[in-house]
Amino acid sequence: MNTTPVWSVDARTGDRTGEVAVEADTAAVDAAVRAAHAAQPALADRTLRAAFLRAAADRLEAHGEELIATADRETALGTGRLTGELARATYQLRSFADIVDEGAFLDVVIDHADPKAAPAPRPDLRRWKVPLGVVGVFAASNFPFAFSVPGGDTASALGAGCAVVVKAHPDHPATSELAAAALREAAVAVGLPADVLALVHGRQAGVDLVQHPLLSAAGFTGSIPGGRALFDLAAARPAPIPFHGELGSLNPVVVTEQAAAERAEEIGAGLAGSFTLGMGQFCTKPGLVLVPAGAAGDRLEKALTEGAVDSPSGALLDARMRAGFLAGFAERAALPGVSVPVRAGEDGYAVRAGYLSVAAARLAEDAHEVLLEECFGPVTVVARYHDAAEVETVLGRLGGNLTATLHAEPGEADAADLLARLTPLAGRVLFGGWPTGVAVAPAMQHGGPYPATTSTGTSVGGTAIERWLRPVAYQGVPAALLPVELRDGSAGVPRRVDGVLER
């Protein structure tokens, strides 16, 4: 038995504040997955699991003060930010409860037998979606609620009818324990087994989880190296499983000459607020901004400089991320042709934000490729371009992203073409505004081409539930043996019957 302790650490000082658990060895992970697998059939009752999701939200709110205080100590994100994030997590849980009640996610389609159908007689077919099985969720460092134990992956998987085993993030183990306890209490309160949700700790536990034969899918939010390693393990299993990973994103922004001329100060100030928000620890932070050369771009940079200088210093999530941010900034600042209008640096245990400026033409050089890679923390790169060809060259060197943003004036002749050019690069394309902040809404897409994510799904919004389902068609099955949603007559869920949508 592995007895390596798991410690809660104060993110502002680096001090240990208490042992909260032990790292799960292979036997412990096996026990957690098997218990979740045994508990899963209880989630088949949609009414019961909707009640569970709402009860989970209630329990988190009831324990909110303790959860927020613990998360603030472990992450240094601040009680204001964490209060809003906990509200987001409970909203997500209740939203998925509503989705479960409605039943449209089951995607029920019924085609009655038709001996006269063309081009050949058609048998009776009834199709819907069923849960994949036990889902492994890897908690994120930067969202201890909304993308961790009670986050969107967990809520959507439970909504789909999948039991969940969460691999806690080492940056907030105590917060994870408290949140898991609240969800397990909620399960028992509505008559479900507590093991519909389990929690494990430790690096090796994540490897063992992905490789467990009873795991049916996984959701991950984290770094490109870590996510890619787990993705490869999921694909290399004797029976590969879906791995929905959110790995990394530069989130490019293009500012046109006309937009800079009209709104330089507004855009510069907005960029400063966006890339420093949450100390730059958002997956949608704008990390590369294409700004026109010339007087309008100079005005934009002046406003950006003022905003960056005025932004307060703050702690990052842990010492490793702090060291990585400072080293990453220094590496980029040392490149030929890169200027440093605002230098990032240390401020005790905290850091100060900074940004870099470079001619867009330099980004065509392999030696400057690191400027096209995400640097986690409060830093962005401003690339000054002279013409559309330079913009195209830079965009052509980018991988996939969660977001891409265009700042243009509505009447600009090239605006539509630029939006079309950005669309292949990202899952969410913005016209104006800034990408930080992801609305929990039915139309949201939080996912993009690799390496932003490893699949085409979304981890935010109602359609996130689709990742944990697979379609099954029943042919010629007697009515008494069919799930009630697939029988003739009123089923209480939206259905398409013989080509006609019924509600």
XYZ file of C-alpha atoms in Angstrom:
503
model
C 0.000 0.000 0.000
C 1.312 3.423 -0.980
C 1.403 5.716 2.064
C 2.937 8.801 0.449
C 1.134 11.725 2.120
C -0.791 14.343 0.192
C -0.261 17.795 1.677
C -2.301 20.940 1.422
C 0.035 23.854 0.653
C -0.502 27.583 1.129
C -0.099 29.042 -2.372
C 1.013 32.441 -1.066
C 3.838 31.153 1.121
C 4.558 27.623 -0.037
C 4.070 26.349 3.526
C 2.461 22.988 4.163
C -0.811 23.408 6.018
C -1.770 19.803 6.699
C -1.851 16.256 5.407
C -5.214 15.518 3.790
C -4.867 12.101 2.144
C -2.430 9.565 0.742
C -1.552 8.933 -2.876
C -3.616 6.112 -4.311
C -1.627 3.088 -5.401
C -2.764 0.763 -8.180
C -4.885 -1.280 -5.789
C -6.653 1.834 -4.472
C -7.384 3.089 -7.997
C -8.686 -0.347 -8.928
C -10.977 -0.334 -5.901
C -12.302 3.158 -6.732
C -13.047 2.302 -10.367
C -14.684 -1.004 -9.491
C -16.849 0.669 -6.845
C -17.912 3.334 -9.357
C -18.668 0.637 -11.935
C -20.832 -1.210 -9.431
C -22.670 2.002 -8.522
C -23.367 3.102 -12.084
C -26.605 1.150 -12.708
C -28.282 3.264 -10.018
C -27.828 6.325 -12.264
C -30.117 4.830 -14.918
C -33.113 6.557 -13.314
C -33.115 10.018 -14.910
C -35.350 11.516 -12.236
C -33.010 10.296 -9.518
C -29.851 11.587 -11.146
C -31.398 14.997 -11.848
C -32.275 15.159 -8.158
C -28.693 14.186 -7.330
C -27.243 17.009 -9.439
C -29.472 19.558 -7.734
C -28.691 18.128 -4.300
C -24.979 18.335 -5.117
C -25.353 22.032 -5.916
C -27.211 22.560 -2.654
C -24.516 20.760 -0.625
C -21.725 22.769 -2.219
C -23.519 25.972 -1.358
C -24.130 24.777 2.189
C -20.378 24.161 2.587
C -19.471 27.238 0.549
C -17.676 29.216 3.241
C -15.317 26.365 4.094
C -14.776 25.434 0.447
C -13.907 28.987 -0.582
C -11.562 29.574 2.345
C -9.752 26.299 1.687
C -9.480 26.937 -2.045
C -8.160 30.454 -1.453
C -5.433 29.131 0.821
C -4.430 26.465 -1.685
C -4.632 28.540 -4.887
C -4.313 32.239 -3.904
C -7.090 33.009 -6.388
C -8.935 35.265 -3.940
C -12.298 34.882 -2.284
C -14.076 37.111 -4.804
C -12.971 35.056 -7.792
C -13.621 31.771 -5.959
C -17.096 32.847 -4.825
C -18.013 33.457 -8.450
C -16.445 30.190 -9.544
C -18.343 28.172 -6.963
C -21.555 29.830 -8.166
C -20.609 28.817 -11.700
C -20.079 25.207 -10.596
C -23.458 24.998 -8.856
C -25.135 26.622 -11.872
C -23.577 23.975 -14.125
C -24.862 21.177 -11.912
C -28.393 22.559 -11.943
C -28.228 23.203 -15.692
C -27.367 19.576 -16.357
C -30.195 18.528 -14.056
C -32.559 20.486 -16.318
C -31.022 18.844 -19.387
C -31.505 15.403 -17.851
C -35.144 16.185 -17.081
C -35.821 17.456 -20.606
C -34.309 14.378 -22.226
C -33.414 15.894 -25.622
C -29.795 14.766 -25.109
C -31.001 11.164 -25.556
C -31.498 12.008 -29.254
C -34.405 9.584 -29.650
C -35.267 8.649 -33.244
C -38.009 6.164 -34.144
C -38.575 4.811 -37.647
C -41.515 2.436 -37.795
C -41.338 -0.575 -40.047
C -42.310 0.238 -43.621
C -42.482 -2.620 -46.144
C -42.918 -0.096 -48.971
C -39.928 2.112 -48.102
C -37.481 2.919 -50.883
C -35.036 1.671 -51.908
C -35.820 -1.394 -49.740
C -38.285 -2.386 -47.013
C -37.397 -0.845 -43.655
C -37.480 -2.721 -40.346
C -38.635 -1.126 -37.100
C -35.693 0.933 -35.786
C -35.444 2.859 -32.533
C -32.278 4.781 -31.715
C -31.113 6.658 -28.642
C -27.938 7.323 -26.682
C -26.657 5.440 -23.670
C -23.881 6.252 -21.172
C -20.392 5.044 -22.012
C -19.556 3.800 -18.521
C -17.229 4.996 -15.773
C -15.543 8.310 -16.640
C -12.203 9.492 -15.284
C -11.971 13.241 -14.687
C -8.625 15.007 -14.260
C -9.037 18.161 -12.183
C -7.513 21.446 -13.410
C -5.057 23.539 -11.432
C -6.568 26.939 -12.215
C -10.246 26.201 -11.534
C -10.602 24.325 -8.226
C -14.392 24.226 -8.601
C -15.564 24.784 -12.184
C -13.028 22.441 -13.834
C -12.271 20.129 -10.934
C -14.189 17.756 -8.659
C -17.612 19.439 -9.009
C -16.857 20.936 -12.440
C -18.256 20.653 -15.918
C -16.701 17.280 -16.799
C -18.092 15.719 -13.627
C -21.510 17.352 -13.969
C -21.921 16.410 -17.634
C -20.710 12.834 -17.102
C -23.057 12.301 -14.162
C -25.850 13.869 -16.212
C -25.158 11.365 -18.979
C -25.535 8.565 -16.422
C -21.833 7.812 -15.997
C -20.231 7.253 -12.608
C -17.096 9.368 -12.129
C -13.653 8.848 -10.623
C -11.823 12.157 -10.198
C -8.038 12.424 -10.090
C -7.488 15.419 -7.794
C -5.053 18.136 -8.793
C -2.084 18.359 -6.391
C -2.510 22.135 -6.092
C -5.780 21.865 -4.168
C -6.130 18.454 -2.496
C -8.034 19.675 0.570
C -10.516 21.575 -1.589
C -10.956 18.432 -3.687
C -11.627 16.303 -0.599
C -14.255 18.737 0.680
C -15.992 18.979 -2.692
C -15.986 15.203 -3.171
C -17.453 14.717 0.292
C -20.266 17.155 -0.530
C -21.114 15.312 -3.754
C -21.011 11.908 -2.090
C -23.273 13.202 0.703
C -25.697 14.459 -1.950
C -25.748 11.075 -3.660
C -26.643 9.276 -0.457
C -29.261 11.900 0.412
C -31.250 11.151 -2.761
C -30.852 7.376 -2.509
C -27.817 6.764 -4.731
C -24.625 4.953 -3.724
C -21.882 7.342 -2.623
C -19.519 5.632 -5.057
C -21.156 7.198 -8.100
C -18.307 9.654 -7.424
C -14.866 8.703 -6.127
C -11.646 10.680 -5.618
C -8.023 9.576 -5.932
C -4.726 11.450 -5.510
C -1.274 11.102 -7.031
C 0.556 11.244 -10.352
C 0.671 7.481 -10.815
C -3.015 7.303 -9.927
C -3.757 9.234 -13.110
C -1.822 6.727 -15.206
C -3.505 3.792 -13.490
C -6.904 5.421 -13.958
C -6.545 5.863 -17.729
C -5.290 2.309 -18.098
C -7.983 0.669 -15.966
C -9.999 -1.811 -18.061
C -13.318 -0.650 -16.584
C -12.751 3.007 -17.454
C -14.761 4.017 -20.524
C -13.666 7.620 -21.152
C -11.652 10.448 -19.629
C -11.768 14.222 -19.424
C -8.634 16.284 -18.826
C -7.736 19.954 -18.414
C -4.049 20.780 -18.111
C -0.762 21.049 -19.959
C 0.140 19.833 -23.440
C 2.864 17.411 -22.237
C 0.728 15.886 -19.474
C -2.418 15.698 -21.558
C -0.657 14.261 -24.585
C 0.985 11.549 -22.461
C -2.398 10.482 -21.077
C -4.030 10.729 -24.511
C -1.397 8.365 -25.894
C -2.000 5.941 -23.018
C -5.750 6.019 -23.704
C -5.145 5.266 -27.387
C -2.613 2.509 -26.662
C -4.921 0.477 -24.400
C -6.034 -2.950 -25.661
C -9.458 -1.307 -25.924
C -8.835 2.429 -26.626
C -11.141 4.919 -24.957
C -12.190 8.494 -25.791
C -9.889 11.052 -24.161
C -11.370 14.533 -24.130
C -8.349 16.653 -23.249
C -7.976 20.421 -23.071
C -4.226 20.944 -23.381
C -3.030 24.412 -24.373
C -4.026 27.504 -26.324
C -2.372 30.725 -27.517
C -5.713 32.430 -28.310
C -4.542 34.788 -31.090
C -5.999 38.253 -31.591
C -5.923 40.277 -34.828
C -6.398 44.058 -34.642
C -7.010 45.757 -37.982
C -5.542 49.135 -38.938
C -8.978 50.759 -38.894
C -9.874 49.323 -35.479
C -6.582 50.552 -34.037
C -7.146 54.009 -35.528
C -10.663 54.205 -34.090
C -10.188 52.518 -30.698
C -6.477 52.224 -29.872
C -6.788 53.238 -26.237
C -9.866 51.082 -25.641
C -8.273 48.017 -27.217
C -4.954 48.508 -25.407
C -6.635 48.871 -22.023
C -8.892 45.889 -22.710
C -5.925 43.727 -23.653
C -4.117 44.684 -20.443
C -7.146 43.702 -18.392
C -7.584 40.425 -20.247
C -4.046 39.050 -20.197
C -3.521 39.963 -16.525
C -6.941 38.710 -15.369
C -6.467 36.045 -12.710
C -2.691 36.578 -13.071
C -2.874 35.233 -16.625
C -3.946 31.790 -15.446
C -6.951 31.398 -17.735
C -6.893 28.928 -20.612
C -8.406 31.643 -22.818
C -5.786 34.327 -22.060
C -4.828 36.208 -25.257
C -1.176 35.211 -25.723
C -0.464 36.654 -29.191
C -1.854 39.921 -30.509
C -1.269 41.106 -34.091
C -1.223 44.916 -34.056
C -0.553 47.185 -37.059
C 2.743 49.028 -37.257
C 2.510 52.827 -37.248
C 0.994 55.557 -35.123
C -2.319 53.807 -34.316
C -0.512 50.696 -33.130
C 1.849 52.869 -31.063
C -1.149 54.415 -29.307
C -2.515 50.934 -28.610
C 0.790 49.817 -27.113
C 0.974 52.964 -24.972
C -2.427 52.150 -23.447
C -1.392 48.519 -23.023
C 1.812 49.566 -21.262
C -0.072 51.800 -18.857
C -2.572 49.059 -18.056
C 0.097 46.412 -17.568
C 2.183 48.641 -15.286
C -0.870 49.420 -13.167
C -1.961 45.788 -12.795
C -1.334 44.459 -9.300
C 1.173 41.708 -8.630
C -0.098 38.389 -7.339
C 0.772 34.824 -6.483
C 0.546 32.078 -9.080
C -0.995 28.736 -8.275
C 2.217 27.107 -7.128
C 5.988 27.529 -7.045
C 6.468 25.355 -10.131
C 4.202 27.574 -12.222
C 5.886 30.682 -10.839
C 9.314 29.386 -11.855
C 7.999 28.319 -15.266
C 6.462 31.725 -15.907
C 9.602 33.658 -14.969
C 11.827 31.347 -17.015
C 9.462 31.461 -19.974
C 9.325 35.240 -19.948
C 13.106 35.517 -19.708
C 13.625 33.068 -22.580
C 11.293 35.036 -24.846
C 12.672 38.429 -23.795
C 16.206 37.336 -24.736
C 15.339 36.620 -28.370
C 16.779 38.937 -31.052
C 14.425 41.727 -32.028
C 12.154 41.334 -28.997
C 11.555 44.447 -26.918
C 10.223 44.435 -23.369
C 7.926 47.426 -22.786
C 6.875 45.989 -19.406
C 9.133 43.415 -17.770
C 7.606 40.639 -15.711
C 9.383 39.873 -12.485
C 9.334 38.696 -8.925
C 7.534 40.501 -6.139
C 8.338 38.416 -3.094
C 6.434 35.159 -3.551
C 4.219 36.919 -6.101
C 4.960 38.010 -9.686
C 4.418 41.145 -11.750
C 2.854 41.037 -15.222
C 4.785 41.948 -18.342
C 4.519 41.888 -22.109
C 6.765 41.577 -25.138
C 6.733 43.317 -28.508
C 8.242 42.061 -31.769
C 7.990 42.667 -35.482
C 5.534 40.166 -36.969
C 8.086 39.298 -39.640
C 10.356 37.754 -36.975
C 7.682 35.185 -36.184
C 8.335 33.537 -39.530
C 11.757 32.507 -38.200
C 12.148 29.129 -36.503
C 14.333 30.759 -33.849
C 11.283 32.717 -32.649
C 8.870 29.769 -32.624
C 8.665 29.857 -28.811
C 6.738 33.138 -29.149
C 3.962 31.100 -30.773
C 3.682 28.796 -27.747
C 1.571 29.380 -24.651
C 3.367 30.781 -21.601
C 1.202 30.241 -18.527
C 0.918 33.405 -16.452
C 0.484 37.166 -16.979
C 2.338 37.688 -20.276
C 1.325 38.375 -23.858
C 3.203 38.963 -27.102
C 2.386 41.922 -29.361
C 3.425 41.316 -32.981
C 3.527 44.458 -35.123
C 2.624 43.824 -38.769
C 2.892 45.961 -41.939
C 0.442 44.235 -44.259
C -2.015 41.369 -44.688
C 0.713 39.066 -45.945
C 2.543 39.270 -42.617
C -0.681 38.512 -40.760
C -1.275 35.494 -42.970
C 2.268 34.227 -42.431
C 1.863 34.323 -38.652
C -1.591 32.723 -38.676
C -0.256 30.018 -40.956
C 2.255 28.979 -38.296
C -0.316 28.552 -35.521
C -1.796 25.324 -34.214
C -5.322 24.940 -32.888
C -6.752 27.224 -30.214
C -9.705 27.529 -27.919
C -10.385 31.058 -29.155
C -9.433 33.522 -31.866
C -10.443 37.184 -31.746
C -10.842 39.854 -34.407
C -10.922 43.548 -33.578
C -12.246 45.252 -36.690
C -14.848 47.858 -37.548
C -18.204 46.383 -38.670
C -18.049 47.966 -42.118
C -14.519 46.883 -42.992
C -14.280 45.168 -46.351
C -11.876 42.493 -45.111
C -13.672 41.671 -41.839
C -15.580 38.693 -43.237
C -12.453 37.268 -44.840
C -10.501 37.637 -41.590
C -13.240 35.898 -39.606
C -13.222 33.083 -42.138
C -9.429 32.846 -41.833
C -9.611 32.602 -38.030
C -12.376 29.996 -37.989
C -10.140 26.969 -38.781
C -7.860 27.974 -35.899
C -10.320 27.939 -33.004
C -13.505 26.615 -31.485
C -14.789 30.072 -30.476
C -14.281 33.087 -32.746
C -14.911 36.527 -31.258
C -15.618 39.819 -32.997
C -14.494 42.461 -30.520
C -14.201 41.918 -26.794
C -11.765 39.543 -25.163
C -11.757 35.758 -24.829
C -11.247 35.512 -21.062
C -14.539 34.444 -19.557
C -16.448 31.435 -20.877
C -20.222 31.671 -20.630
C -22.044 28.572 -19.401
C -24.631 28.577 -22.180
C -26.186 26.036 -24.545
C -24.392 27.498 -27.582
C -20.936 27.662 -25.991
C -18.040 25.816 -27.616
C -15.028 25.417 -25.344
C -12.708 23.277 -27.382
C -10.777 23.637 -30.598
C -8.368 21.968 -33.009
C -5.345 20.202 -31.533
C -3.457 21.075 -29.355
C -6.264 23.106 -27.808
C -8.220 19.886 -27.367
C -7.951 16.254 -28.423
C -11.562 15.954 -29.587
C -14.228 18.051 -31.281
C -16.468 18.287 -28.212
C -16.934 21.066 -25.698
C -16.253 20.999 -21.963
C -18.597 23.942 -21.280
C -22.301 24.213 -22.075
C -25.115 21.716 -22.361
C -23.686 19.808 -25.324
C -20.739 18.731 -23.128
C -22.955 15.811 -22.124
C -22.593 14.323 -25.623
C -18.983 13.320 -24.929
C -20.066 10.608 -22.513
C -22.754 8.957 -24.652
C -22.895 6.525 -27.565
C -25.798 5.727 -29.902
C -27.596 2.372 -29.896
C -30.304 1.317 -32.363
C -32.831 -1.406 -31.493
C -34.284 -3.326 -34.439
C -37.504 -5.278 -34.224
C -37.521 -5.337 -30.411
C -40.936 -5.965 -28.765
C -42.352 -2.878 -27.069
C -42.341 -4.442 -23.612
C -38.557 -4.907 -23.826
C -37.787 -1.363 -24.949
C -36.834 1.541 -22.687
C -39.926 3.645 -22.062
C -38.467 6.542 -24.070
C -38.421 4.331 -27.183
C -41.952 2.960 -26.935
C -44.879 4.308 -28.932
C -47.022 6.905 -27.212
C -46.036 9.788 -25.008
C -42.533 9.333 -23.574
C -41.955 12.748 -22.009
C -38.863 13.483 -24.120
C -38.384 15.142 -27.513
C -38.294 12.534 -30.298
C -38.162 12.336 -34.081
C -40.770 9.799 -35.194
C -40.913 8.808 -38.851
C -39.095 11.982 -39.718
C -41.302 14.326 -37.698
C -39.991 16.065 -34.581
C -42.274 15.565 -31.565
C -42.001 17.398 -28.267
